[in-house]
Coordinates of C-alpha atoms in Angstrom, one line a residue:
Chain A
M1 CA 0.0 0.0 0.0
P2 CA 1.3 3.5 -0.8
P3 CA 1.9 5.8 2.2
P4 CA -1.0 8.1 3.2
E5 CA -1.0 11.5 1.5
P6 CA 0.4 14.2 3.9
V7 CA -2.5 16.0 5.6
Q8 CA -1.4 19.5 4.5
E9 CA -1.5 18.5 0.9
V10 CA -4.9 17.0 1.2
K11 CA -6.2 20.2 3.0
H12 CA -4.5 22.5 0.5
R13 CA -6.1 20.7 -2.5
R14 CA -9.6 20.8 -0.9
D15 CA -9.4 24.4 0.3
T16 CA -8.0 25.6 -3.0
A17 CA -10.8 23.9 -4.9
L18 CA -13.4 25.3 -2.6
R19 CA -12.0 28.8 -2.7
R20 CA -11.9 28.7 -6.5
L21 CA -15.6 27.6 -6.6
V22 CA -16.8 30.3 -4.2
D23 CA -14.6 33.1 -5.7
A24 CA -16.1 32.4 -9.1
I25 CA -19.6 33.5 -8.0
P26 CA -19.6 37.4 -8.0
Y27 CA -23.0 37.6 -6.3
A28 CA -21.7 35.5 -3.3
G29 CA -18.9 38.0 -3.0
F30 CA -21.3 41.0 -3.2
L31 CA -23.3 39.5 -0.3
G32 CA -20.1 38.6 1.6
I33 CA -20.9 34.9 1.8
G34 CA -18.1 32.6 2.8
F35 CA -17.9 28.8 3.4
Q36 CA -16.3 26.8 6.3
R37 CA -15.2 23.3 5.5
H38 CA -14.9 20.2 7.8
G39 CA -14.0 17.3 5.6
D40 CA -16.6 17.4 2.9
E41 CA -19.2 19.2 5.0
L42 CA -19.8 22.9 4.2
T43 CA -21.4 25.6 6.2
G44 CA -22.3 28.9 4.5
V45 CA -21.6 32.0 6.5
L46 CA -23.4 35.3 5.9
P47 CA -21.7 38.0 8.0
Y48 CA -24.0 40.8 9.1
D49 CA -23.9 44.0 7.1
D50 CA -26.2 47.1 7.2
M51 CA -26.8 46.7 3.5
L52 CA -28.6 43.4 4.0
I53 CA -31.5 45.0 5.9
G54 CA -35.0 44.9 4.5
N55 CA -37.0 46.4 7.3
P56 CA -34.9 49.0 9.2
V57 CA -37.6 49.4 12.0
L58 CA -37.5 45.9 13.4
P59 CA -34.7 45.7 12.1
A60 CA -34.7 42.5 9.9
L61 CA -32.8 41.0 7.1
H62 CA -34.4 41.4 3.6
G63 CA -36.3 38.4 2.5
G64 CA -34.3 38.5 -0.8
V65 CA -31.0 38.3 1.2
I66 CA -32.2 35.2 2.9
A67 CA -33.4 33.6 -0.4
S68 CA -30.1 34.5 -2.0
F69 CA -28.0 33.1 0.9
L70 CA -30.0 29.8 0.7
E71 CA -29.7 29.6 -3.1
V72 CA -26.0 30.3 -3.1
T73 CA -25.5 27.7 -0.4
A74 CA -27.5 25.1 -2.4
I75 CA -25.5 25.8 -5.6
V76 CA -22.1 25.7 -3.9
E77 CA -23.0 22.5 -2.0
L78 CA -24.1 20.8 -5.3
S79 CA -21.1 21.9 -7.2
W80 CA -18.8 21.0 -4.3
A81 CA -20.3 17.5 -4.2
M82 CA -19.4 17.0 -7.9
L83 CA -16.0 18.6 -7.4
W84 CA -15.2 16.5 -4.3
E85 CA -15.8 13.3 -6.2
E86 CA -13.6 14.3 -9.1
L87 CA -10.9 15.6 -6.8
E88 CA -10.7 12.7 -4.5
S89 CA -10.9 10.1 -7.2
G90 CA -7.9 11.8 -8.8
R91 CA -9.7 12.6 -12.1
L92 CA -9.2 16.2 -11.3
T93 CA -5.9 17.7 -9.9
L94 CA -5.1 21.2 -8.8
D95 CA -3.3 21.7 -12.1
T96 CA -6.2 20.5 -14.3
L97 CA -8.7 22.3 -12.0
T98 CA -7.4 25.8 -12.9
E99 CA -7.6 24.9 -16.6
T100 CA -11.1 23.5 -16.5
P101 CA -13.9 26.0 -16.9
L102 CA -16.2 26.0 -13.9
R103 CA -19.7 24.6 -14.8
L104 CA -22.4 25.4 -12.3
P105 CA -25.8 23.8 -11.9
R106 CA -28.7 26.0 -13.1
T107 CA -31.7 26.6 -10.8
I108 CA -35.0 25.3 -12.1
D109 CA -37.1 26.3 -9.2
F110 CA -36.6 27.4 -5.6
T111 CA -39.1 27.6 -2.8
V112 CA -38.2 29.5 0.4
D113 CA -40.0 29.1 3.7
Y114 CA -39.5 32.1 6.0
L115 CA -39.8 30.7 9.5
R116 CA -38.6 33.6 11.6
T117 CA -37.4 37.2 11.3
G118 CA -33.8 37.4 10.1
L119 CA -32.0 39.2 12.9
P120 CA -29.2 41.8 12.3
R121 CA -26.4 39.3 13.0
D122 CA -24.5 36.6 11.2
G123 CA -26.4 33.7 9.5
Y124 CA -25.3 30.2 8.8
A125 CA -26.6 27.6 6.3
R126 CA -26.1 24.0 5.4
A127 CA -27.5 22.2 2.3
R128 CA -28.3 18.6 1.8
V129 CA -28.4 17.0 -1.6
N130 CA -31.4 14.7 -1.5
R131 CA -31.0 13.5 -5.0
S132 CA -28.4 14.1 -7.7
G133 CA -28.9 12.4 -11.0
R134 CA -27.1 12.9 -14.3
R135 CA -29.5 15.7 -15.3
Y136 CA -31.6 16.8 -12.3
A137 CA -30.9 17.4 -8.6
S138 CA -33.0 18.2 -5.5
V139 CA -31.4 20.1 -2.7
H140 CA -32.7 21.1 0.8
V141 CA -31.1 24.0 2.7
E142 CA -31.5 25.2 6.3
A143 CA -30.4 28.5 7.7
W144 CA -30.1 29.6 11.4
Q145 CA -28.5 32.4 13.4
D146 CA -27.9 31.9 17.1
N147 CA -29.3 28.4 17.6
R148 CA -28.8 25.5 15.2
A149 CA -32.2 24.0 16.2
R150 CA -34.1 27.3 15.6
L151 CA -34.1 27.7 11.8
F152 CA -35.0 31.2 10.5
A153 CA -35.5 29.9 6.9
Q154 CA -35.4 26.8 4.9
A155 CA -35.7 26.1 1.2
T156 CA -36.0 23.3 -1.4
G157 CA -34.7 23.8 -4.9
H158 CA -34.4 21.8 -8.1
F159 CA -31.4 22.2 -10.4
L160 CA -30.3 21.3 -13.9
M161 CA -26.8 19.6 -13.7
P162 CA -24.0 20.8 -16.0
Q163 CA -23.2 18.3 -18.7
R164 CA -19.7 16.9 -18.3
D165 CA -17.2 16.4 -21.1
H166 CA -16.0 13.1 -19.7
G167 CA -17.1 10.1 -17.8
Chain B
M1 CA -37.4 57.0 11.5
S2 CA -40.8 56.1 10.2
D3 CA -42.0 52.5 9.7
P4 CA -41.4 51.9 6.0
T5 CA -44.1 49.2 5.9
S6 CA -46.7 51.6 7.3
D7 CA -46.2 54.1 4.5
P8 CA -47.1 52.6 1.2
T9 CA -46.0 55.6 -0.9
P10 CA -43.7 54.4 -3.7
R11 CA -40.5 56.2 -3.0
S12 CA -40.5 55.8 0.7
F13 CA -41.1 52.1 0.3
I14 CA -38.0 51.4 -1.8
N15 CA -35.6 54.0 -0.2
A16 CA -36.4 52.7 3.3
L17 CA -35.2 49.2 2.3
P18 CA -31.3 49.2 2.4
F19 CA -31.0 45.9 0.4
A20 CA -33.5 47.1 -2.3
H21 CA -31.4 50.2 -2.6
A22 CA -28.1 48.2 -2.7
L23 CA -29.5 46.2 -5.7
G24 CA -30.5 49.5 -7.4
M25 CA -34.2 48.8 -7.5
V26 CA -36.6 51.4 -8.9
L27 CA -40.3 51.4 -8.1
E28 CA -42.0 52.2 -11.4
H29 CA -45.6 51.7 -10.4
V30 CA -47.7 50.7 -7.4
G31 CA -51.4 50.8 -6.7
E32 CA -54.5 48.7 -6.1
G33 CA -52.6 45.5 -5.4
R34 CA -50.2 45.8 -8.2
A35 CA -46.5 46.8 -8.4
R36 CA -43.8 47.1 -10.9
I37 CA -40.1 47.3 -9.9
S38 CA -37.0 47.1 -12.1
M39 CA -33.2 46.8 -11.6
D40 CA -30.2 47.1 -13.9
W41 CA -27.9 44.2 -14.7
D42 CA -24.7 44.6 -12.7
P43 CA -21.5 42.5 -12.9
R44 CA -21.6 42.2 -9.0
F45 CA -25.0 40.4 -9.2
V46 CA -23.7 37.7 -11.6
G47 CA -24.2 34.1 -10.5
D48 CA -22.4 32.2 -13.3
P49 CA -19.2 33.9 -14.5
T50 CA -19.0 31.8 -17.7
T51 CA -22.4 33.1 -18.9
G52 CA -22.7 36.5 -17.2
V53 CA -26.2 35.6 -16.1
I54 CA -27.5 37.3 -13.0
H55 CA -27.9 35.1 -9.9
G56 CA -31.3 33.7 -9.2
G57 CA -31.1 35.1 -5.7
A58 CA -31.0 38.7 -7.1
V59 CA -34.1 38.0 -9.2
S60 CA -35.7 36.5 -6.1
A61 CA -34.9 39.6 -4.1
L62 CA -36.5 41.7 -6.8
M63 CA -39.7 39.6 -6.9
D64 CA -39.9 39.5 -3.1
T65 CA -39.7 43.3 -2.9
C66 CA -42.2 43.7 -5.7
G67 CA -44.6 41.2 -4.1
G68 CA -44.3 43.1 -0.8
A69 CA -45.0 46.4 -2.5
A70 CA -48.1 44.9 -4.2
V71 CA -49.4 43.7 -0.8
M72 CA -48.8 47.1 0.8
S73 CA -50.9 48.8 -2.0
C74 CA -54.0 46.7 -1.1
P75 CA -56.6 48.8 0.8
G76 CA -56.1 48.8 4.5
A77 CA -52.6 47.3 4.5
L78 CA -50.5 48.1 7.5
T79 CA -47.5 45.7 7.5
T80 CA -46.4 42.6 5.6
A81 CA -43.7 40.0 5.6
T82 CA -43.1 37.1 3.3
I83 CA -44.3 33.7 4.5
D84 CA -43.1 31.7 1.5
L85 CA -42.1 32.4 -2.0
R86 CA -41.6 29.9 -4.9
I87 CA -39.8 31.0 -8.0
D88 CA -39.6 29.1 -11.3
Y89 CA -36.7 30.1 -13.5
M90 CA -38.0 29.8 -17.0
R91 CA -35.0 31.0 -18.9
A92 CA -31.7 32.8 -18.3
A93 CA -32.0 36.6 -18.2
T94 CA -29.9 38.1 -21.0
P95 CA -26.7 39.7 -19.5
G96 CA -26.7 43.5 -19.7
Q97 CA -30.4 43.9 -19.8
R98 CA -32.6 45.5 -17.2
I99 CA -34.9 43.1 -15.3
T100 CA -38.5 44.2 -14.5
A101 CA -40.8 42.4 -12.1
Q102 CA -44.5 42.8 -11.9
A103 CA -46.5 41.5 -9.0
H104 CA -50.2 41.2 -8.4
C105 CA -51.8 40.6 -5.0
Y106 CA -54.8 38.7 -6.2
H107 CA -56.4 37.7 -2.9
V108 CA -56.4 39.0 0.6
T109 CA -57.9 37.4 3.7
R110 CA -57.9 38.8 7.2
N111 CA -54.3 37.7 7.9
V112 CA -52.8 36.5 4.6
A113 CA -52.1 38.0 1.1
F114 CA -51.6 35.9 -2.0
V115 CA -49.3 37.1 -4.7
R116 CA -48.3 36.1 -8.2
A117 CA -45.4 37.7 -10.0
T118 CA -43.4 37.6 -13.2
A119 CA -40.0 39.0 -14.2
H120 CA -38.7 39.8 -17.7
D121 CA -35.7 41.4 -19.4
A122 CA -35.9 43.4 -22.7
D123 CA -38.0 40.6 -24.2
A124 CA -41.3 41.2 -22.3
E125 CA -43.1 38.5 -24.2
H126 CA -41.0 35.7 -22.7
P127 CA -40.7 36.0 -18.9
V128 CA -37.4 34.9 -17.3
A129 CA -39.1 33.9 -14.0
A130 CA -42.5 33.4 -12.4
A131 CA -43.3 33.4 -8.7
T132 CA -46.1 32.7 -6.3
G133 CA -46.0 33.7 -2.7
A134 CA -48.0 34.1 0.5
F135 CA -47.4 37.1 2.7
T136 CA -48.6 38.1 6.2
F137 CA -51.2 40.8 6.2
T138 CA -52.1 43.2 9.0
R139 CA -54.8 45.8 8.6
K140 CA -54.9 49.4 9.9
E141 CA -58.2 48.9 11.7
D142 CA -56.8 46.0 13.7
R143 CA -54.5 48.3 15.6

């Protein structure tokens, strides 16, 4: 058996691939959305900013901000799942990654359930790919602020998968 | 500061919403349960860099705001908030073109307002997205 790959190389490869994916989405940058990674698990982070307010009296995050955060998280999770598989199987390396154009899934429909007022503080979101076929995928996303168990929004979306050149 | 949701006049509604302002939304029409709001294409709002197509979330924000404006223009409306919103993305909006959303609050009960909305780019015949939503509805006489 070959020796296990040094941990820093594994982390570097995964973090570089994730950064490239997230940096490629201008709208995620506009909103300030970032992603934390633990193994293959991603958590979207939406740091609070005054710009994100919809109702200044309460004050509350704009519903469109919440929908955007959920949809960005769903798309990144779905893309990351594809990327992870290619990266870990060795079909994609850091060198070929930078040469390969990024192909993102396209949203077919997206339904947001607003459960609680979005407070003026950081938000977190995690997506779960419930089904991912060759052509279509179904993704569920949950978002919370202070307490993981008290969601302030959730969403389900369907996506058209990018067609791959190989495999 | 006045409550933006208690003042259904067009300008105050948009200007009082920081995120609507950040996306450059312009309220073009509002009244009798209908609203029309538009926003320019902007490279910062792009979702897919290889196509330059605006992110669905930005279109969603536009339609949510437009739906809320339509609800606030219903007689007696005091406050509203989105309960749920479903968006169907029918085609990619053409990069560089302005997007216009039109919403209609077609039914109001004591506590709930029902909304339908569409969004289009320069080709108004073929919408880029359609939405249906339910909004909370509080009336002035209830206070």
